XYZ file of C-alpha atoms in Angstrom:
724
model
C 69.303 55.218 35.145
C 72.079 54.449 37.494
C 71.553 50.818 36.849
C 71.306 51.292 32.795
C 74.885 53.005 33.156
C 76.126 50.282 35.678
C 75.131 47.424 32.648
C 76.326 49.474 29.999
C 79.658 49.200 31.969
C 79.203 45.641 32.874
C 79.079 45.036 29.030
C 82.190 46.373 27.820
C 80.753 49.806 26.567
C 82.369 52.880 26.420
C 79.624 55.171 28.791
C 81.461 58.143 27.419
C 80.658 57.216 23.734
C 77.543 55.333 23.985
C 74.957 57.865 23.495
C 72.583 55.694 21.792
C 70.188 54.631 24.725
C 68.982 51.671 22.271
C 72.401 50.136 22.510
C 72.870 50.401 26.079
C 69.163 48.266 26.579
C 70.370 45.497 24.373
C 73.708 45.670 25.953
C 71.943 45.377 29.689
C 69.730 42.407 27.950
C 72.752 40.442 26.584
C 74.399 40.932 30.056
C 71.435 39.439 31.835
C 71.213 36.287 29.757
C 74.904 35.654 30.367
C 73.992 35.928 34.117
C 70.919 33.228 33.707
C 73.513 31.047 31.562
C 76.219 30.889 34.539
C 73.317 30.232 36.769
C 72.230 27.133 34.968
C 75.441 26.300 34.644
C 76.461 26.375 38.414
C 73.457 24.601 39.588
C 73.745 21.751 37.112
C 77.405 21.223 38.074
C 76.611 21.280 41.761
C 77.055 17.676 43.538
C 74.743 17.439 46.479
C 76.249 14.714 47.392
C 79.953 15.995 48.802
C 80.244 16.227 52.533
C 80.336 19.703 52.281
C 76.661 19.832 51.730
C 74.796 19.883 54.787
C 71.359 18.271 55.343
C 70.812 20.063 58.617
C 70.900 23.459 56.957
C 68.952 22.214 54.386
C 65.909 20.918 56.526
C 66.238 24.044 58.340
C 66.106 26.135 55.208
C 63.054 24.084 54.012
C 61.335 24.824 57.539
C 62.015 28.290 57.105
C 60.265 28.485 54.110
C 57.367 26.206 54.856
C 56.438 29.076 57.124
C 56.125 31.774 54.647
C 52.821 32.649 54.348
C 52.365 31.985 50.515
C 53.967 28.496 50.770
C 51.203 28.459 53.410
C 48.497 29.462 51.194
C 49.613 27.135 48.074
C 49.769 24.046 50.163
C 46.177 24.338 51.612
C 44.834 25.139 48.011
C 46.537 22.056 46.620
C 48.309 24.258 43.956
C 50.317 22.426 41.567
C 54.021 24.183 42.278
C 55.236 23.349 38.956
C 52.190 25.034 37.657
C 52.381 27.731 39.618
C 56.320 28.177 39.133
C 55.668 28.489 35.573
C 52.914 31.373 36.247
C 55.754 33.082 38.088
C 58.458 32.562 35.735
C 56.130 33.940 33.005
C 54.807 37.155 35.340
C 58.828 37.459 35.611
C 59.485 37.639 32.115
C 56.727 40.306 31.615
C 58.124 42.140 33.958
C 61.131 42.280 32.697
C 60.015 43.271 28.668
C 57.923 46.076 30.326
C 61.262 47.138 32.708
C 62.978 46.923 29.029
C 60.457 49.293 27.671
C 60.380 51.588 30.762
C 64.707 51.834 30.267
C 64.127 52.390 26.205
C 61.718 54.587 26.894
C 63.532 56.499 29.320
C 66.878 56.373 27.375
C 67.180 59.295 26.631
C 66.751 60.761 29.850
C 69.116 58.318 31.234
C 71.963 59.447 28.887
C 71.305 63.089 29.983
C 71.213 62.163 33.758
C 74.568 60.099 32.842
C 76.136 62.921 31.244
C 75.444 65.474 34.217
C 76.895 63.207 36.573
C 79.786 63.002 34.685
C 80.041 66.580 34.574
C 79.219 66.645 38.248
C 82.130 64.231 39.001
C 84.531 66.951 36.532
C 83.576 69.317 39.127
C 83.400 67.774 41.842
C 86.993 66.561 41.064
C 88.373 70.473 40.576
C 86.290 71.349 43.785
C 88.607 68.624 45.421
C 91.704 69.663 44.105
C 90.721 73.077 44.831
C 89.797 72.710 48.726
C 93.291 70.380 48.737
C 94.916 73.507 47.797
C 93.487 75.426 50.749
C 93.999 73.401 52.885
C 97.792 73.204 52.031
C 97.809 77.057 51.679
C 95.770 77.334 55.904
C 98.339 74.580 56.773
C 101.196 76.872 55.584
C 99.160 80.046 57.191
C 98.837 78.610 60.465
C 102.299 77.890 60.724
C 103.231 81.262 59.749
C 100.967 83.000 62.358
C 102.451 80.392 64.977
C 106.191 81.877 63.630
C 105.073 85.499 63.649
C 103.389 85.140 67.684
C 106.561 84.130 68.429
C 108.291 87.095 66.910
C 105.985 89.329 68.620
C 106.325 87.722 72.216
C 110.069 87.925 71.918
C 110.105 91.511 70.227
C 107.721 92.319 73.271
C 110.403 91.302 75.611
C 112.664 93.173 73.810
C 110.880 96.227 73.980
C 110.434 96.011 77.821
C 113.620 95.318 78.425
C 114.686 98.300 76.235
C 112.257 100.550 77.668
C 113.377 99.629 81.126
C 116.778 99.922 80.378
C 115.772 103.489 78.829
C 113.768 104.556 81.631
C 116.878 103.713 83.925
C 119.302 105.476 82.106
C 116.695 108.552 81.374
C 116.823 108.799 85.239
C 120.742 107.854 85.687
C 121.409 110.629 82.980
C 118.731 113.028 84.441
C 120.130 112.749 87.868
C 123.690 113.119 86.666
C 123.188 115.815 84.338
C 123.944 119.618 86.289
C 122.045 122.197 84.578
C 123.843 125.520 83.670
C 120.975 126.965 85.452
C 121.881 125.136 88.934
C 125.024 126.462 88.532
C 124.606 130.113 87.910
C 122.211 130.346 90.896
C 124.055 128.376 93.143
C 126.943 131.017 92.451
C 125.464 134.158 91.809
C 121.981 134.051 93.337
C 121.332 135.553 96.760
C 120.231 132.975 99.338
C 117.012 134.260 100.126
C 115.672 133.803 96.395
C 112.976 131.335 95.972
C 114.815 130.070 92.840
C 118.262 129.260 95.293
C 116.099 127.316 97.803
C 114.691 125.154 94.789
C 117.903 124.695 93.016
C 119.489 123.764 96.650
C 116.872 121.072 96.816
C 118.292 120.128 93.587
C 121.925 119.970 94.385
C 121.030 118.003 96.990
C 119.270 115.742 95.590
C 122.019 115.324 93.330
C 124.479 114.933 95.825
C 122.847 111.944 97.611
C 122.443 110.231 94.255
C 126.308 110.628 93.601
C 127.046 109.098 97.000
C 124.764 106.686 96.117
C 126.611 105.300 92.573
C 129.865 105.765 94.394
C 128.859 103.118 96.608
C 127.902 101.459 93.376
C 131.511 102.128 92.010
C 129.435 103.367 88.810
C 132.105 105.195 86.323
C 130.076 107.949 85.552
C 129.685 109.535 89.159
C 133.316 110.340 88.724
C 132.043 112.819 85.969
C 130.087 114.906 87.836
C 131.411 114.656 91.450
C 134.488 117.579 90.917
C 131.497 120.256 89.801
C 128.962 119.370 92.440
C 131.775 119.052 95.141
C 132.586 122.632 94.147
C 129.003 123.774 94.117
C 128.146 121.816 97.344
C 131.227 123.893 98.804
C 129.759 127.211 97.722
C 126.389 126.734 99.032
C 127.652 125.847 102.350
C 129.800 128.875 102.660
C 126.552 131.267 101.409
C 124.185 129.701 103.998
C 127.120 129.472 106.627
C 127.304 133.281 105.891
C 123.635 134.161 106.022
C 122.692 132.028 108.939
C 125.193 133.697 111.403
C 124.718 136.786 109.899
C 120.958 136.260 111.329
C 122.127 135.268 114.710
C 124.332 138.103 115.458
C 121.405 140.355 114.834
C 120.026 138.842 117.757
C 122.569 140.665 119.531
C 121.987 143.767 119.065
C 120.085 145.969 121.757
C 116.208 146.545 121.741
C 116.064 143.644 119.034
C 113.170 141.550 118.853
C 114.804 138.572 117.970
C 111.265 136.947 117.545
C 111.679 138.562 113.936
C 115.176 136.569 112.532
C 113.754 133.628 114.160
C 110.463 133.449 111.718
C 113.161 134.339 109.030
C 114.814 131.325 110.007
C 112.104 129.009 109.878
C 111.365 130.235 106.280
C 114.471 128.379 105.578
C 114.840 125.782 107.704
C 116.301 123.746 104.707
C 119.443 125.662 104.991
C 120.316 123.826 108.087
C 119.174 120.499 106.955
C 121.184 120.985 104.469
C 124.305 121.717 106.244
C 123.249 118.549 108.888
C 123.477 116.262 105.807
C 126.552 117.415 103.973
C 129.257 119.675 106.417
C 128.108 118.170 109.898
C 130.968 120.723 110.842
C 129.601 124.001 109.685
C 126.073 122.874 110.766
C 127.730 122.122 114.671
C 129.497 125.601 114.470
C 125.955 127.129 114.032
C 124.059 125.202 116.147
C 126.974 126.219 119.058
C 126.957 129.898 117.964
C 123.377 129.697 118.430
C 122.885 128.245 121.909
C 125.743 130.598 123.022
C 123.800 133.696 121.566
C 120.388 132.820 123.221
C 122.016 131.767 126.273
C 123.231 135.079 126.732
C 120.233 137.166 125.106
C 118.146 134.794 127.541
C 120.002 135.194 130.691
C 120.666 138.641 130.529
C 116.831 139.815 129.530
C 115.135 137.960 132.629
C 117.788 139.040 134.930
C 117.130 142.451 133.816
C 113.417 142.093 133.870
C 113.344 140.085 137.337
C 115.817 142.893 138.889
C 113.345 145.998 137.479
C 109.948 143.912 138.763
C 111.621 144.132 142.311
C 111.674 147.560 142.447
C 107.886 147.723 142.003
C 107.251 145.310 144.948
C 105.452 146.352 148.294
C 107.816 147.709 150.686
C 105.929 146.297 153.373
C 106.290 142.554 153.632
C 105.694 140.170 156.331
C 108.239 139.098 158.887
C 108.890 136.275 161.391
C 107.047 137.964 163.815
C 103.755 138.955 161.693
C 102.238 135.530 162.875
C 98.325 134.698 163.539
C 98.873 134.270 167.240
C 101.532 137.370 167.353
C 99.757 140.480 169.540
C 98.053 143.274 167.667
C 99.904 146.565 168.620
C 100.300 149.510 167.569
C 104.332 149.261 166.698
C 103.274 146.951 164.029
C 101.648 148.237 160.883
C 100.509 145.326 158.991
C 96.704 145.803 161.009
C 96.472 148.807 161.799
C 95.254 151.265 158.847
C 98.146 151.851 156.582
C 99.087 155.075 154.864
C 99.995 153.625 151.644
C 96.842 153.819 148.945
C 97.513 149.644 148.457
C 99.307 147.065 150.695
C 100.338 143.387 150.423
C 98.073 141.962 153.396
C 99.321 138.618 155.294
C 96.198 136.937 156.138
C 93.565 138.581 153.963
C 92.942 137.628 150.258
C 90.998 140.691 149.211
C 91.658 140.936 145.115
C 94.473 138.910 145.280
C 92.959 135.805 144.309
C 91.896 137.489 140.656
C 95.490 136.916 139.421
C 94.250 133.107 139.123
C 91.490 133.708 136.435
C 92.295 133.160 133.428
C 92.331 136.615 132.146
C 94.921 138.038 134.766
C 97.093 134.236 134.787
C 97.719 134.634 130.891
C 97.557 138.314 130.651
C 99.928 140.659 129.546
C 103.048 140.698 131.746
C 103.801 144.165 133.731
C 106.210 146.287 132.417
C 108.337 148.106 135.451
C 109.097 151.153 134.058
C 105.876 151.668 133.505
C 104.535 151.019 136.806
C 107.953 153.323 138.346
C 106.294 156.239 136.409
C 102.700 155.331 137.952
C 104.085 154.581 141.300
C 102.564 151.717 141.560
C 103.578 148.831 143.698
C 102.476 144.986 143.525
C 102.400 142.055 145.738
C 104.894 139.391 145.125
C 102.692 136.959 143.602
C 101.876 139.257 140.607
C 105.591 139.681 139.965
C 105.755 136.167 140.157
C 103.004 135.672 137.772
C 104.491 138.152 135.308
C 108.521 136.537 135.420
C 107.053 133.034 135.367
C 104.581 134.367 132.187
C 107.504 135.500 130.605
C 109.030 132.455 130.913
C 106.321 130.240 129.535
C 105.848 132.441 126.752
C 109.101 132.698 125.590
C 110.676 129.286 126.487
C 107.667 127.557 124.416
C 108.352 129.519 121.441
C 112.178 128.664 121.775
C 111.636 125.219 122.206
C 109.029 124.798 119.120
C 111.910 126.845 117.218
C 114.503 124.152 118.201
C 112.578 121.200 117.418
C 111.312 122.991 113.609
C 114.644 124.643 112.806
C 117.069 121.789 114.538
C 115.149 118.932 113.904
C 114.965 117.352 117.080
C 112.322 115.699 119.167
C 112.585 113.848 122.505
C 115.553 114.193 124.984
C 117.339 115.551 121.982
C 115.149 118.615 122.084
C 115.106 118.915 125.942
C 119.272 118.863 126.266
C 119.508 121.531 123.282
C 116.414 123.554 124.992
C 118.445 123.072 128.155
C 121.794 124.303 126.912
C 119.943 127.701 125.759
C 117.248 128.020 128.822
C 119.716 126.221 131.617
C 121.272 129.216 132.983
C 118.444 131.164 133.005
C 116.173 128.753 134.739
C 119.375 128.570 137.337
C 119.166 131.556 137.793
C 115.233 132.115 138.689
C 115.809 128.875 141.167
C 118.350 130.702 142.940
C 116.953 134.248 143.104
C 113.462 132.336 144.602
C 115.324 130.439 147.112
C 116.901 133.326 148.592
C 113.582 135.340 148.625
C 111.524 132.097 149.629
C 113.778 131.186 152.688
C 112.640 134.802 153.890
C 108.850 135.215 153.253
C 106.589 134.952 155.654
C 103.667 135.868 153.524
C 101.749 131.877 152.938
C 98.954 133.567 150.769
C 101.771 135.159 148.309
C 103.413 131.360 148.613
C 100.412 129.596 148.067
C 99.153 131.578 144.909
C 102.876 131.232 143.395
C 102.248 127.328 143.941
C 98.827 127.901 142.398
C 100.216 129.920 139.681
C 103.163 126.968 138.879
C 100.272 124.583 139.080
C 98.166 126.529 136.453
C 101.214 127.371 134.071
C 102.509 123.393 134.152
C 98.828 123.031 132.909
C 99.099 125.280 130.458
C 102.616 123.564 129.008
C 101.181 119.967 128.754
C 97.828 121.378 126.990
C 100.031 122.697 124.248
C 102.438 119.531 124.735
C 105.470 121.305 125.607
C 107.756 119.353 128.440
C 110.736 121.490 127.933
C 109.754 123.022 131.330
C 108.260 120.353 133.380
C 111.568 120.091 135.602
C 111.786 123.835 136.032
C 108.235 123.563 137.598
C 108.739 120.443 139.658
C 111.438 122.089 141.056
C 109.593 125.289 141.926
C 107.418 123.144 144.103
C 109.905 121.738 145.279
C 110.868 125.337 146.973
C 107.055 126.696 147.210
C 105.684 123.713 149.499
C 107.548 123.605 152.123
C 108.226 127.098 152.613
C 104.776 127.148 152.619
C 103.973 124.569 155.290
C 106.482 125.888 157.455
C 105.035 129.316 157.372
C 101.229 127.662 158.481
C 103.053 125.340 161.288
C 104.287 128.008 162.444
C 100.868 130.248 162.672
C 99.391 126.912 164.164
C 102.270 127.011 166.621
C 101.705 130.991 167.311
C 98.406 130.154 168.091
C 98.529 127.203 170.709
C 100.907 129.342 172.486
C 99.085 132.564 172.618
C 98.406 133.525 176.478
C 94.862 135.133 176.718
C 95.869 137.260 179.592
C 98.519 138.743 177.417
C 96.310 139.920 174.631
C 94.698 143.331 176.409
C 91.098 144.158 177.430
C 88.460 141.222 177.356
C 85.772 142.314 174.902
C 83.302 140.091 173.851
C 83.249 140.915 170.306
C 84.664 139.546 167.625
C 89.082 138.628 168.301
C 91.506 140.130 165.772
C 93.233 136.765 165.937
C 89.859 134.665 164.956
C 89.301 137.350 162.270
C 93.071 136.554 160.931
C 92.145 133.266 161.211
C 88.920 133.583 159.525
C 90.226 135.638 156.362
C 93.366 133.502 156.034
C 91.367 129.862 155.970
C 88.903 130.993 153.471
C 91.429 132.272 151.192
C 93.375 129.188 150.925
C 89.834 127.007 151.183
C 89.200 129.160 148.115
C 92.148 128.712 146.235
C 92.658 125.514 146.938
C 89.314 124.297 145.698
C 90.775 124.163 141.886
C 93.852 122.209 142.610
C 93.148 120.196 146.282
C 96.075 119.320 148.809
C 95.331 116.577 151.176
C 98.416 118.408 153.037
C 97.214 121.556 152.980
C 93.690 120.434 154.104
C 95.528 118.371 156.859
C 97.502 121.550 158.056
C 94.127 123.735 158.018
C 92.471 121.036 160.246
C 95.200 121.521 162.858
C 95.112 125.045 162.403
C 91.215 125.268 162.545
C 91.173 122.856 165.924
C 94.055 125.523 167.655
C 92.077 128.386 167.200
C 88.621 126.491 168.270
C 91.009 126.005 171.408
C 92.319 129.906 170.766
C 88.746 130.608 171.050
C 87.579 128.808 174.335
C 90.483 129.519 176.053
C 89.453 133.128 175.704
C 86.099 132.316 176.317
C 87.393 130.783 180.044
C 89.002 134.435 180.937
C 85.077 136.034 181.256
C 83.502 135.520 184.321
C 79.780 134.738 183.670
C 78.779 132.556 181.218
C 76.279 135.014 179.483
C 79.735 136.368 178.373
C 81.525 133.706 177.618
C 78.472 132.313 175.343
C 78.382 136.312 173.512
C 81.992 135.863 172.899
C 81.830 132.577 171.192
C 78.862 133.276 169.227
C 80.475 136.191 167.875
C 83.618 134.671 166.869
C 81.768 131.623 165.768
C 79.492 133.764 163.731
C 82.455 135.943 162.001
C 84.647 132.859 161.462
C 81.571 131.268 159.954
C 80.471 134.555 157.724
C 83.817 134.620 156.307
C 84.492 131.300 155.342
C 81.191 131.479 153.576
C 81.895 134.051 151.464
C 84.679 132.024 149.535
C 84.616 128.706 150.767
C 82.300 126.022 149.864
C 79.001 125.131 152.291
C 79.978 121.758 152.378
C 83.217 122.594 153.165
C 84.548 120.599 156.293
C 85.296 124.277 158.149
C 82.002 125.394 157.147
C 80.391 122.649 158.812
C 82.409 122.247 161.648
C 81.755 125.983 162.931
C 77.734 125.889 161.814
C 77.774 122.831 164.414
C 79.319 124.842 166.987
C 77.308 128.260 166.336
C 74.237 126.558 166.475
C 74.883 124.476 169.585
C 76.465 128.135 171.612
C 72.807 129.852 170.240
C 70.931 127.190 171.898
C 72.704 127.968 175.217
C 72.499 131.435 175.298
C 68.960 131.455 174.076
C 68.110 129.042 177.467
C 70.928 131.824 179.422
C 69.018 135.005 178.666
C 65.208 133.208 178.984
C 66.331 132.106 182.532
C 66.215 135.416 184.222
C 62.682 136.526 183.443
C 61.116 133.480 183.057
C 63.587 130.798 184.577
C 60.352 130.016 187.214
C 58.245 128.873 184.577
C 60.916 127.088 181.958
C 62.225 125.070 185.107
C 58.323 123.828 186.325
C 57.501 122.819 182.973
C 60.990 120.785 182.399
C 59.509 119.657 185.867
C 56.206 118.611 185.118
C 57.329 117.046 181.916
C 59.321 114.889 183.655
C 56.683 113.570 185.702
C 54.200 113.622 182.691
C 56.533 110.759 181.663
C 56.450 109.239 184.606
C 53.126 109.260 184.958
C 53.547 111.354 188.781
C 51.841 114.823 187.623
C 50.004 114.330 191.156
C 53.102 115.136 192.925
C 52.711 118.622 191.448
C 48.714 118.854 193.083
C 49.676 120.853 196.120
C 52.047 123.448 193.816
C 48.931 125.973 193.544
C 50.675 129.108 195.241
C 53.818 128.230 192.712
C 51.709 127.920 189.938
C 49.656 130.902 190.655
C 52.898 133.104 190.729
C 53.757 131.915 187.905
C 51.116 132.832 185.562
C 50.605 136.301 187.156
C 53.919 136.799 187.024
C 54.354 136.199 183.151
C 51.452 138.082 182.486
C 52.494 141.181 184.184
C 56.170 141.219 183.739
C 56.535 139.383 179.679
C 56.104 142.064 177.374
C 58.835 144.368 179.576
C 60.841 140.822 179.765
C 60.804 140.401 176.075
C 61.301 144.122 174.790
C 64.865 144.266 177.819
C 65.909 140.764 175.955
C 65.914 142.217 172.497
C 67.854 145.636 173.289
C 70.151 143.584 175.300
C 70.818 140.869 172.374
C 71.247 143.433 169.485
C 73.984 145.657 171.698
C 75.644 142.638 172.473
C 76.135 141.009 169.030
C 78.185 143.081 166.375
C 76.379 140.806 163.849
C 72.928 142.517 163.790
C 71.382 139.481 161.657
C 73.002 137.146 164.014
C 71.191 139.071 167.043
C 67.733 139.123 165.258
C 68.038 135.362 164.282
C 69.072 135.165 168.336
C 66.036 137.419 169.288
C 63.720 135.123 166.963
C 65.236 131.725 168.401
C 65.056 133.754 171.740
C 61.304 134.547 171.308
C 60.051 131.268 169.676
C 61.385 129.342 172.551
C 59.469 130.923 175.113
C 56.500 130.400 173.270
C 57.251 126.520 173.088
C 58.127 126.857 176.830
C 54.702 128.559 177.369
C 52.788 126.602 175.257
C 54.122 123.713 177.546
C 52.613 125.537 180.221
C 48.961 126.121 178.697
C 49.767 121.992 177.845
C 50.294 120.986 181.951
C 47.636 123.163 183.240
C 44.792 121.569 180.732
C 45.684 118.232 182.404
C 43.274 116.780 184.972
C 45.141 117.342 188.092
C 45.355 121.302 187.728
C 41.954 122.236 185.941
C 40.406 122.897 188.948
C 42.620 125.947 189.452
C 40.817 129.365 189.406
C 44.079 130.875 187.999
C 43.774 129.087 184.826
C 41.288 131.781 183.808
C 44.503 134.275 183.680
C 46.312 132.258 181.164
C 47.310 134.567 178.032
C 45.378 133.029 174.982
C 48.682 131.207 172.907
C 47.302 133.034 169.845
C 47.280 136.338 171.536
C 50.812 135.830 172.937
C 52.218 134.963 169.285
C 50.790 138.279 167.817
C 51.715 140.658 170.254
C 55.763 138.513 170.085
C 55.705 139.047 166.954
C 55.882 142.869 167.176
C 58.549 142.743 169.242
C 61.145 140.986 166.368
C 63.374 143.267 165.401
C 63.550 144.350 161.758
C 67.196 144.738 160.091
């Protein structure tokens, strides 16, 4: 149908008006005929002799046609090409006629199709117009969107800028505006009301903001400067009056100044406000507080210290109350006092309890209560009470200064010293006066350890305010303690035994003084060891050991000397072990001395009744080691005498020895131990005697049958062991 339409168009027909299919077909045929004539005309006019015709190309074309299968078949069969050409032409004409008939038969459909195509072309043309319009519209919309986007970005930037400006302006206006509520509160409300404190914070913020704006030369600042300044002056005036009133209330008699201090801490911002806005007034308040509290503390501690001294023991040690001084009836320290309680010099007693946590941080003494009860106390108790009051008040004052006046470090220490300096100086002066005339070394040593513990407490509380004072006190006490200890060492070194009265084997009072004193110092020194103290105690121990030996040398017999040494060593060891550790140098030293002298004493008391047997055993054992026991072969008479003498007298000798030992030693436990040691040594000697007589040299002796059975002897000896 498309070809038909084309033919109609080629024939000069109007396809829009050629509605007859037959006319379209005839036009097509006419067109075909015309084309054939044109072809014949062209072939007839072709000049084969022209130079343009290339024979080589013709040969190639002919050769290619000869390769065709149909041509090959025709050549093989010998077909007449003219005849075959006519057949082909006739077939083509037949097909052409059939094709024309088909076109004529389908002419109506072809025309219908032509109309439909025409209609479609029209529709497509309109759609093309519409799409072109749409494309144009979309182009304009895209440009509008880009324009709107640019406008949106621009508007967003302007909005942000306006918001930022509004925020700053709003804050500026809020900070600049002084509300009426603030004015009325600052002018009319009492400073103790919470609302006043809140408005004072706001006023402080506005003052700071106005200062900041003035640096920037903001013109709006001048609008509020006058009213802010007047409010500041009013607030400063009211705050000054309030704080000074609280400070003046400290001066009233019997006032507990901690209560107004706690009130001031609730309003610590008042001073901060003054310090930031009116330094002159802040300095006035600070100076007034320092002056007031300095006088209060000085007056309180001076009065308290004076009243404490009234309840101290009346009897105190003097320069003659030394360890090596003779004990006479004139002195009252070592004789039984008539007082209910007194401050001992060399005995710790219950005085060491002052270092226990319960008493160290216990309530301070109330002097008038103690006076009513007629109570008296040693110096260290008064010292503890005085310094615990100082520690408690000092720590509280330092914390208050740091909090209220907003100081720290060296500034806080300087402010604290300006308040407490006068009081601390008074303490040091009075202590120096007392210590210079004090000879109670235990009291001084207890005071040293009280200060060491108080220093640890302030360090734990992180309060450095009293550190220098503690060091100053220790610098007063340590030299004095060392001096008293050295005086006691010299007194023992210079003691003349002949001037100490009648000789007695019982423990000497000087060694008892040493034992009590040494155990006291060692027990106290265990918590905070001090090498200087240990060295001085070592010197004192050496002097006491020498003194004991000098005293023992005054006895004529070695037996009495040993009894004196053992009694004194045992007494000193017993006293030391009550307080000192078992592994302390003092305990170990006296244990060795006691053991050595006890062994010597056992040999001494065994010698009179059993000396012959002991001498024979030692001699025989020495010869046995050398293999010369035969040298005693002729000692039958001596051996017989020893065997029979021991059998007849050993019971009486043991009994007498036990009674003598128990009379000689004041410590029954020590006496019992010595008796047990002596009996054990006796059994060992007798066992050695048995062993010697069992040697081949003496087996023929008839007296061997009279030897006491060793087991029987042990059973009998046990009966003589005293039980205490």
